[in-house]
Short mmCIF file of C-alpha atoms in Angstrom, two decimals:
data_model
loop_
_atom_site.label_atom_id
_atom_site.label_comp_id
_atom_site.label_asym_id
_atom_site.label_seq_id
_atom_site.Cartn_x
_atom_site.Cartn_y
_atom_site.Cartn_z
CA MET A 19 -14.99 20.85 -45.56
CA ILE A 20 -14.04 24.29 -44.24
CA VAL A 21 -14.15 25.40 -40.61
CA ASN A 22 -13.10 29.00 -40.20
CA PRO A 23 -10.02 29.79 -38.10
CA ILE A 24 -10.74 31.28 -34.70
CA SER A 25 -9.30 34.60 -33.58
CA ASN A 26 -9.53 34.13 -29.81
CA GLY A 27 -9.87 30.76 -28.19
CA ILE A 28 -8.40 27.29 -27.83
CA VAL A 29 -7.69 24.58 -30.37
CA LEU A 30 -7.22 21.04 -29.11
CA ASP A 31 -5.21 19.34 -31.82
CA HIS A 32 -3.88 15.80 -32.31
CA ILE A 33 -6.82 14.20 -30.53
CA THR A 34 -6.82 10.47 -31.22
CA ALA A 35 -9.46 9.89 -33.93
CA GLY A 36 -12.75 9.02 -32.27
CA ASN A 37 -11.95 10.68 -28.93
CA ALA A 38 -13.35 14.16 -29.64
CA MET A 39 -16.87 13.51 -28.36
CA LYS A 40 -15.56 11.87 -25.18
CA ILE A 41 -13.41 14.91 -24.49
CA TYR A 42 -16.27 17.27 -25.40
CA ASN A 43 -18.42 15.54 -22.78
CA TYR A 44 -15.76 15.31 -20.04
CA LEU A 45 -14.89 19.01 -20.43
CA LYS A 46 -18.62 19.85 -20.42
CA LEU A 47 -18.25 21.94 -23.56
CA ASP A 48 -22.01 21.62 -24.13
CA GLU A 49 -22.44 24.09 -21.28
CA LEU A 50 -20.53 26.86 -23.13
CA ASP A 51 -22.37 29.68 -24.90
CA CYS A 52 -19.58 30.25 -27.45
CA GLN A 53 -19.06 28.43 -30.75
CA VAL A 54 -17.45 25.01 -30.52
CA ALA A 55 -16.44 22.96 -33.55
CA ILE A 56 -15.92 19.22 -33.43
CA ILE A 57 -13.90 18.05 -36.39
CA LYS A 58 -13.59 14.30 -36.77
CA ASN A 59 -11.26 12.15 -38.80
CA CYS A 60 -9.06 14.94 -40.22
CA PRO A 61 -6.14 13.70 -42.32
CA SER A 62 -2.90 13.86 -40.34
CA SER A 63 0.63 13.17 -41.58
CA LYS A 64 1.71 11.97 -38.11
CA MET A 65 -1.41 10.14 -36.96
CA GLY A 66 -3.11 9.06 -40.17
CA LYS A 67 -6.29 10.70 -38.95
CA LYS A 68 -7.10 12.81 -35.94
CA ASP A 69 -9.88 14.78 -34.28
CA ILE A 70 -9.77 18.51 -33.50
CA LEU A 71 -11.85 20.63 -31.12
CA LYS A 72 -12.04 24.39 -31.64
CA ILE A 73 -13.42 26.53 -28.83
CA ASN A 74 -14.11 30.14 -29.75
CA GLU A 75 -13.25 31.51 -26.29
CA ILE A 76 -10.38 31.19 -23.80
CA ILE A 77 -11.74 28.99 -21.01
CA ASP A 78 -10.21 27.24 -17.99
CA LEU A 79 -9.35 23.71 -19.04
CA ASN A 80 -8.69 20.78 -16.77
CA PHE A 81 -5.38 19.58 -18.21
CA ASP A 82 -5.40 16.57 -15.86
CA ILE A 83 -8.60 15.28 -17.47
CA LEU A 84 -7.28 16.00 -20.93
CA GLY A 85 -3.89 14.42 -20.28
CA TYR A 86 -5.51 11.35 -18.74
CA LEU A 87 -8.04 10.89 -21.56
CA ASP A 88 -5.61 11.46 -24.41
CA PRO A 89 -2.01 12.30 -23.49
CA GLY A 90 -0.97 13.09 -27.10
CA ILE A 91 -3.18 16.19 -27.36
CA THR A 92 -1.66 19.57 -28.27
CA VAL A 93 -3.40 22.59 -26.75
CA ASN A 94 -3.06 25.82 -28.77
CA PHE A 95 -4.08 29.11 -27.21
CA ILE A 96 -5.09 31.63 -29.90
CA GLU A 97 -5.18 35.40 -29.47
CA ASP A 98 -5.82 37.83 -32.36
CA GLY A 99 -5.58 34.92 -34.75
CA LYS A 100 -2.09 33.89 -33.57
CA ILE A 101 -0.91 31.01 -31.42
CA ILE A 102 0.37 32.62 -28.21
CA ASN A 103 1.01 29.41 -26.27
CA ARG A 104 1.23 25.73 -27.14
CA LEU A 105 1.14 22.87 -24.63
CA HIS A 106 1.98 19.24 -25.31
CA LEU A 107 0.09 17.18 -22.76
CA GLU A 108 1.30 14.06 -21.04
CA LEU A 109 -0.19 11.64 -18.52
CA PRO A 110 -0.76 13.57 -15.27
CA ALA A 111 1.03 12.30 -12.17
CA GLN A 112 -2.28 12.30 -10.28
CA VAL A 113 -5.95 12.61 -11.17
CA LYS A 114 -8.75 13.62 -8.85
CA ASP A 115 -12.39 12.61 -9.25
CA ILE A 116 -11.94 11.44 -12.83
CA ILE A 117 -11.69 7.71 -12.12
CA LYS A 118 -13.85 6.04 -9.46
CA CYS A 119 -12.37 3.35 -7.22
CA LYS A 120 -14.47 0.20 -7.51
CA ASN A 121 -12.73 -1.82 -4.78
CA PRO A 122 -15.41 -2.70 -2.19
CA ARG A 123 -12.67 -2.90 0.47
CA CYS A 124 -11.48 0.69 -0.18
CA ILE A 125 -12.31 3.44 2.34
CA THR A 126 -13.92 5.40 -0.53
CA SER A 127 -16.62 2.71 -0.68
CA ILE A 128 -18.03 3.81 2.69
CA GLU A 129 -17.02 7.47 2.94
CA GLN A 130 -18.85 9.25 0.13
CA GLU A 131 -17.23 12.65 0.71
CA LEU A 132 -13.70 11.48 -0.05
CA PRO A 133 -12.19 12.53 -3.36
CA HIS A 134 -11.24 9.60 -5.60
CA ILE A 135 -7.54 10.16 -6.27
CA PHE A 136 -5.42 7.97 -8.54
CA ARG A 137 -1.64 8.15 -8.96
CA LEU A 138 0.34 7.23 -12.09
CA THR A 139 2.47 4.26 -10.99
CA ASP A 140 3.65 2.91 -14.34
CA LYS A 141 4.08 5.52 -17.05
CA ASP A 142 5.07 3.04 -19.77
CA ASN A 143 1.85 1.06 -19.37
CA SER A 144 -0.36 4.01 -18.28
CA VAL A 145 -1.22 2.34 -14.98
CA TYR A 146 -3.05 4.41 -12.38
CA ARG A 147 -3.63 3.17 -8.83
CA CYS A 148 -5.99 4.41 -6.12
CA ILE A 149 -3.92 6.29 -3.50
CA TYR A 150 -5.98 4.70 -0.69
CA CYS A 151 -6.07 1.02 -1.61
CA ASP A 152 -3.61 0.70 -4.55
CA SER A 153 -6.31 -0.85 -6.78
CA LYS A 154 -5.58 -0.52 -10.46
CA ALA A 155 -7.86 1.82 -12.44
CA LYS A 156 -9.99 -0.08 -14.94
CA MET B 11 5.59 15.83 10.87
CA ARG B 12 5.84 12.30 9.51
CA SER B 13 3.36 9.45 9.40
CA LEU B 14 3.93 5.82 8.47
CA ILE B 15 1.22 4.47 6.18
CA ASP B 16 3.16 2.24 3.79
CA ILE B 17 6.57 0.60 4.23
CA ASN B 18 7.63 2.50 1.09
CA ASP B 19 7.28 5.75 3.06
CA LEU B 20 10.62 4.80 4.61
CA THR B 21 13.98 4.80 2.85
CA LYS B 22 16.36 1.89 3.30
CA GLU B 23 18.51 4.13 5.49
CA GLU B 24 15.52 4.95 7.70
CA ILE B 25 14.61 1.26 8.01
CA ASP B 26 18.21 0.45 8.97
CA GLU B 27 18.18 3.33 11.47
CA LEU B 28 14.96 1.97 13.06
CA ILE B 29 16.42 -1.54 13.28
CA ASN B 30 19.60 -0.20 14.89
CA LYS B 31 17.54 1.84 17.34
CA ALA B 32 15.42 -1.22 18.23
CA GLU B 33 18.56 -3.25 18.87
CA ASP B 34 19.87 -0.49 21.10
CA ILE B 35 16.56 -0.48 23.01
CA ILE B 36 16.84 -4.26 23.47
CA ALA B 37 20.39 -3.85 24.79
CA ASN B 38 19.69 -0.79 26.98
CA PRO B 39 15.99 -0.64 27.88
CA GLU B 40 16.54 1.61 30.93
CA LYS B 41 18.04 4.32 28.69
CA TYR B 42 14.65 4.68 26.97
CA SER B 43 12.28 4.18 29.90
CA GLN B 44 11.35 7.86 30.28
CA LYS B 45 11.84 9.10 26.73
CA CYS B 46 8.13 9.64 26.11
CA LYS B 47 7.15 10.88 29.55
CA GLY B 48 4.14 13.16 29.21
CA LYS B 49 3.32 11.91 25.68
CA LYS B 50 0.15 10.06 24.74
CA LEU B 51 -0.45 7.40 22.11
CA ALA B 52 -4.02 6.98 20.82
CA THR B 53 -4.74 3.44 19.67
CA LEU B 54 -7.74 3.64 17.33
CA PHE B 55 -8.64 0.06 16.54
CA PHE B 56 -11.77 -0.23 14.42
CA GLU B 57 -11.11 -3.95 14.05
CA PRO B 58 -10.07 -6.53 16.67
CA SER B 59 -6.39 -7.24 17.26
CA THR B 60 -4.42 -8.73 20.12
CA ARG B 61 -0.77 -8.44 19.23
CA THR B 62 -0.64 -5.19 17.33
CA ARG B 63 -2.68 -3.13 19.79
CA LEU B 64 -1.05 -4.55 22.91
CA SER B 65 2.35 -4.25 21.28
CA PHE B 66 1.80 -0.54 20.57
CA GLU B 67 0.49 0.02 24.08
CA ALA B 68 3.35 -1.91 25.71
CA ALA B 69 5.82 0.02 23.54
CA MET B 70 4.45 3.38 24.68
CA TYR B 71 4.34 2.33 28.36
CA GLU B 72 7.94 1.13 28.18
CA LEU B 73 8.92 4.53 26.83
CA GLY B 74 7.29 6.17 29.88
CA GLY B 75 4.27 7.47 27.94
CA ASN B 76 0.53 6.94 28.27
CA VAL B 77 -2.12 5.36 26.11
CA LEU B 78 -5.76 6.08 25.31
CA GLY B 79 -8.09 4.74 22.65
CA PHE B 80 -10.61 2.07 21.75
CA SER B 81 -10.36 -1.52 20.60
CA GLU B 82 -13.49 -1.91 18.47
CA SER B 83 -15.48 0.43 16.28
CA ALA B 84 -18.66 -0.19 18.31
CA SER B 85 -17.15 1.80 21.18
CA SER B 86 -16.18 4.78 19.01
CA SER B 87 -18.19 7.50 17.29
CA SER B 88 -17.76 5.72 13.99
CA ALA B 89 -20.70 3.63 15.20
CA LYS B 90 -22.68 6.89 14.96
CA GLY B 91 -21.42 7.49 11.45
CA GLU B 92 -18.42 9.74 12.16
CA SER B 93 -15.90 9.86 9.33
CA VAL B 94 -12.32 8.69 9.70
CA ALA B 95 -11.15 12.24 8.94
CA ASP B 96 -13.26 13.77 11.73
CA THR B 97 -12.11 11.09 14.18
CA ALA B 98 -8.48 11.89 13.30
CA VAL B 99 -8.93 15.64 13.79
CA THR B 100 -10.69 15.04 17.11
CA VAL B 101 -8.06 12.66 18.44
CA SER B 102 -5.31 15.10 17.41
CA CYS B 103 -6.66 17.33 20.20
CA TYR B 104 -6.06 14.65 22.84
CA ALA B 105 -2.95 12.70 21.86
CA ASP B 106 0.56 13.13 20.42
CA ILE B 107 0.54 10.18 18.01
CA ILE B 108 -2.06 7.78 16.58
CA ALA B 109 -1.85 4.06 15.79
CA MET B 110 -4.86 3.11 13.65
CA ARG B 111 -6.24 -0.21 12.50
CA HIS B 112 -9.26 -0.16 10.20
CA PRO B 113 -10.99 -2.82 8.08
CA LYS B 114 -11.14 -0.51 5.06
CA GLU B 115 -8.07 -0.05 2.89
CA GLY B 116 -6.69 3.48 2.96
CA ALA B 117 -8.41 4.61 6.17
CA PRO B 118 -5.11 5.43 7.96
CA LEU B 119 -4.00 7.45 4.93
CA VAL B 120 -7.22 9.48 5.16
CA ALA B 121 -6.53 10.00 8.87
CA SER B 122 -2.96 11.14 8.19
CA MET B 123 -4.18 13.72 5.66
CA LYS B 124 -6.34 15.39 8.31
CA ALA B 125 -4.61 14.73 11.64
CA SER B 126 -2.18 17.28 13.05
CA ILE B 127 -0.15 14.51 14.72
CA PRO B 128 1.72 11.51 13.24
CA VAL B 129 -0.42 8.52 12.21
CA ILE B 130 0.89 4.96 12.15
CA ASN B 131 -0.96 2.45 10.00
CA ALA B 132 -1.52 -0.54 12.28
CA GLY B 133 -3.18 -2.50 9.46
CA ASP B 134 -5.81 -1.44 6.91
CA GLY B 135 -7.81 -4.45 5.76
CA GLY B 136 -5.79 -6.69 3.47
CA HIS B 137 -3.70 -3.78 2.29
CA ASN B 138 -0.73 -2.51 4.35
CA HIS B 139 0.74 -3.35 7.73
CA PRO B 140 4.11 -1.56 7.80
CA THR B 141 4.92 -2.17 11.47
CA GLN B 142 4.57 -5.92 10.90
CA THR B 143 7.07 -5.56 8.06
CA LEU B 144 9.47 -3.67 10.33
CA THR B 145 8.98 -6.43 12.91
CA ASP B 146 9.80 -9.07 10.29
CA LEU B 147 12.90 -7.20 9.14
CA LEU B 148 14.16 -6.82 12.71
CA THR B 149 13.56 -10.54 13.28
CA ILE B 150 15.46 -11.51 10.11
CA LYS B 151 18.33 -9.20 11.09
CA ARG B 152 18.52 -10.69 14.60
CA GLU B 153 18.21 -14.30 13.44
CA LYS B 154 20.43 -14.13 10.35
CA GLY B 155 22.74 -11.26 11.29
CA SER B 156 22.02 -9.41 8.04
CA LEU B 157 19.23 -8.41 5.68
CA ASP B 158 21.27 -9.47 2.63
CA ASN B 159 22.06 -12.90 1.17
CA PHE B 160 19.34 -15.38 2.09
CA CYS B 161 16.65 -17.60 0.63
CA ILE B 162 13.14 -17.07 2.00
CA GLY B 163 10.02 -19.13 1.36
CA PHE B 164 6.58 -17.55 1.79
CA CYS B 165 3.97 -20.22 2.38
CA GLY B 166 0.16 -20.23 2.57
CA ASP B 167 -2.15 -17.40 1.58
CA LEU B 168 -0.05 -15.24 -0.69
CA LYS B 169 -3.07 -13.65 -2.35
CA PHE B 170 -4.58 -11.81 0.61
CA GLY B 171 -1.53 -11.95 2.88
CA ARG B 172 -0.66 -8.28 3.29
CA THR B 173 2.34 -9.09 5.49
CA VAL B 174 3.84 -11.08 2.62
CA HIS B 175 3.29 -8.33 0.03
CA SER B 176 4.72 -5.72 2.30
CA LEU B 177 7.78 -7.77 3.30
CA ILE B 178 8.54 -8.65 -0.33
CA ASN B 179 8.36 -4.94 -1.13
CA ALA B 180 10.81 -4.12 1.64
CA LEU B 181 13.22 -6.93 0.68
CA THR B 182 13.72 -5.42 -2.79
CA ARG B 183 16.08 -2.94 -1.14
CA TYR B 184 18.47 -5.65 0.01
CA LYS B 185 21.05 -7.71 -1.88
CA ASN B 186 21.02 -11.28 -3.09
CA ILE B 187 17.57 -12.33 -1.89
CA LYS B 188 15.97 -15.45 -3.39
CA ILE B 189 12.26 -16.00 -2.88
CA TYR B 190 10.06 -19.11 -3.07
CA LEU B 191 6.32 -18.47 -3.28
CA ILE B 192 4.53 -21.57 -1.98
CA SER B 193 0.73 -21.54 -2.16
CA PRO B 194 -2.32 -23.34 -3.52
CA SER B 195 -3.21 -22.15 -7.02
CA GLU B 196 -6.23 -20.24 -5.67
CA LEU B 197 -4.08 -18.16 -3.32
CA VAL B 198 -1.08 -17.26 -5.48
CA ILE B 199 0.64 -13.92 -5.18
CA PRO B 200 -1.16 -11.15 -7.15
CA GLU B 201 0.19 -10.38 -10.62
CA TYR B 202 0.99 -6.78 -9.69
CA ILE B 203 3.43 -7.91 -7.00
CA LYS B 204 5.22 -9.97 -9.63
CA ASP B 205 5.13 -7.25 -12.30
CA GLU B 206 5.68 -4.14 -10.26
CA VAL B 207 7.91 -5.46 -7.48
CA LEU B 208 9.68 -8.76 -8.18
CA ASP B 209 10.27 -8.30 -11.91
CA ARG B 210 10.91 -4.59 -11.69
CA TYR B 211 13.67 -5.06 -9.11
CA ASN B 212 15.04 -8.25 -10.69
CA ILE B 213 14.45 -10.42 -7.65
CA GLU B 214 14.94 -14.15 -8.23
CA TYR B 215 11.67 -15.92 -7.41
CA HIS B 216 10.01 -19.28 -8.05
CA GLU B 217 6.38 -20.29 -7.59
CA THR B 218 5.47 -23.75 -6.37
CA THR B 219 2.68 -25.64 -4.64
CA ASP B 220 5.10 -28.08 -2.96
CA LEU B 221 6.62 -26.91 0.33
CA GLU B 222 8.67 -30.03 0.99
CA SER B 223 10.52 -29.89 -2.34
CA VAL B 224 11.99 -26.47 -1.58
CA MET B 225 12.46 -26.92 2.17
CA PRO B 226 16.19 -27.86 2.01
CA GLU B 227 17.03 -24.58 0.28
CA LEU B 228 15.34 -22.22 2.73
CA ASP B 229 17.12 -20.02 5.27
CA ILE B 230 13.78 -18.55 6.35
CA LEU B 231 10.28 -20.04 6.13
CA TYR B 232 7.56 -17.44 6.48
CA MET B 233 4.24 -19.18 7.18
CA THR B 234 0.89 -17.40 6.88
CA ARG B 235 -2.66 -18.08 7.95
CA VAL B 236 -5.53 -18.42 5.51
CA GLN B 237 -7.60 -15.53 6.83
CA ARG B 238 -11.32 -16.12 7.19
CA GLU B 239 -12.04 -12.38 7.26
CA ARG B 240 -10.61 -11.85 3.75
CA PHE B 241 -13.10 -14.25 2.11
CA PHE B 242 -16.54 -13.20 0.94
CA ASN B 243 -17.41 -16.87 0.52
CA GLU B 244 -17.22 -19.20 3.56
CA ALA B 245 -17.06 -22.31 1.35
CA ASP B 246 -13.84 -21.11 -0.30
CA TYR B 247 -12.31 -20.46 3.13
CA ILE B 248 -13.18 -23.95 4.41
CA ARG B 249 -11.77 -25.56 1.25
CA LEU B 250 -8.42 -23.75 1.45
CA LYS B 251 -7.71 -23.28 5.15
CA ASP B 252 -5.80 -26.52 5.64
CA SER B 253 -3.67 -26.26 2.49
CA TYR B 254 -0.35 -26.17 4.35
CA VAL B 255 0.24 -27.40 7.87
CA LEU B 256 3.83 -27.38 9.11
CA THR B 257 4.64 -30.45 11.21
CA PRO B 258 7.96 -31.79 12.61
CA ASN B 259 8.00 -34.39 9.80
CA LYS B 260 8.12 -31.71 7.13
CA LEU B 261 11.16 -30.15 8.81
CA THR B 262 13.36 -33.23 8.51
CA SER B 263 14.99 -31.92 5.32
CA ALA B 264 15.22 -28.33 6.55
CA LYS B 265 18.46 -26.52 7.39
CA LYS B 266 19.57 -26.64 11.02
CA ASP B 267 19.58 -22.85 11.22
CA LEU B 268 16.26 -22.33 9.42
CA ALA B 269 14.23 -19.48 10.92
CA ILE B 270 10.48 -20.23 11.00
CA MET B 271 8.48 -17.03 11.08
CA HIS B 272 4.74 -16.31 11.22
CA PRO B 273 2.99 -12.96 11.72
CA LEU B 274 0.46 -14.71 14.02
CA PRO B 275 -2.23 -15.43 14.99
CA ARG B 276 -1.94 -18.99 13.74
CA VAL B 277 -4.85 -21.36 13.52
CA ASN B 278 -3.39 -24.75 12.71
CA GLU B 279 -0.80 -24.03 10.01
CA ILE B 280 2.10 -24.56 12.41
CA SER B 281 1.76 -27.56 14.67
CA THR B 282 2.32 -26.72 18.34
CA ALA B 283 4.88 -29.57 18.35
CA ILE B 284 7.21 -27.14 16.56
CA ASP B 285 7.00 -24.43 19.24
CA ASP B 286 9.91 -25.90 21.20
CA ASP B 287 12.09 -26.36 18.11
CA PRO B 288 14.93 -23.79 18.30
CA ARG B 289 14.17 -22.86 14.69
CA ALA B 290 10.72 -21.49 15.67
CA CYS B 291 11.01 -17.69 15.77
CA TYR B 292 7.38 -16.57 15.77
CA PHE B 293 7.18 -15.71 19.46
CA LYS B 294 10.51 -13.89 19.25
CA GLN B 295 8.92 -12.00 16.37
CA VAL B 296 6.14 -10.87 18.73
CA LEU B 297 8.69 -9.47 21.16
CA ASN B 298 10.64 -7.80 18.38
CA GLY B 299 7.38 -6.12 17.35
CA LYS B 300 7.28 -4.21 20.61
CA TYR B 301 10.88 -3.00 20.27
CA ILE B 302 10.57 -1.85 16.67
CA ARG B 303 7.35 0.03 17.56
CA MET B 304 9.23 1.74 20.39
CA ALA B 305 11.88 2.81 17.86
CA LEU B 306 9.19 4.01 15.46
CA ILE B 307 7.30 6.03 18.08
CA LEU B 308 10.58 7.74 19.06
CA LYS B 309 11.33 8.55 15.44
CA LEU B 310 7.88 9.93 14.58
CA LEU B 311 7.73 11.95 17.80
CA GLU B 312 11.23 13.20 17.02
CA VAL B 313 12.48 12.18 20.44
CA GLU B 314 16.27 11.77 20.51
#
């Protein structure tokens, strides 16, 4: 199967196999007018198999969402067919409005305007806790 | 500008500095009697409290300052639907420092993010109560002479008991502390306190349901109340409320210099027959609470 290289845009590589559609939806890539390729289950020497997303345009990406959803992702920025920048993502220290706090005792349960903010409290086990009530993200 | 929302907002050095300041206030109260002249403390209590609110108010009066505020949400604009953030911004226009109690966890943090004056968390639901922890630390220091080298038993509701969680957190900074966690199986300490606090900091701890078996080992016994307001189900509260009641009989095997602490209010978990026992420290704890809050107000207002 051949998907043409892109000359200007972003390639999200090393996506855990099966995660591409989730990331596509979270990043709202369906709202873009440009070409987007979702490549699933590519052979990978490191990962066995992986997913790849190719976006044929440089867009603003929310690295916090990406890092939270799949911290192993590599983001390649392509210009004139060449990689001009490469980022290796990791779990963000804090995420805003990605996870919702479900604790009925939390202030966010009665004040709808408040942003739902979670902080990484245990990197080894990927544990995020609500900054208001310390509830663990589920 | 600093606020105090969680005991972990303070370093060990800052806690020690507050304890030293409180002890200096106890020794020389006249030296501090006008330190906050012209300053105002706003006590915003969205939930009932006797000790904490009066303690904050007494602390500010003894520093020569003034107090304004409310003691239940019904008499504030929150009854009209005002947000915590808006209340904090509004009160910042009238006062120099806020002490806030709120039934929802995280409300004082929200206030501190918007207020232009320091905010002290005076209790947010079952979550944090840092000034109670400072009170407990000052009491331990005054009763035992040090915050290192002792065996403490926490007894009662260890699941919802925020004072217990917060004190355990603070004790991780001190040396050679041994902890007994004594509770019915339904009210054991949450897993995350074990994983992220006790295990992480290598604190020696043991869980048991039997208070009397560990009594001889304890230097401090920290009793707690089974809190009706933390239960969604009244039947569970009724079933568990009398799990541990401390009576003179149970103290026969206890050390002569045991310190019995309780954050109060108590219901029936410490028999009134123990009040006259010299080992009972819970009313001294109340008094210590005023002094440590005086020290904290001075620190947050940056008054030398």
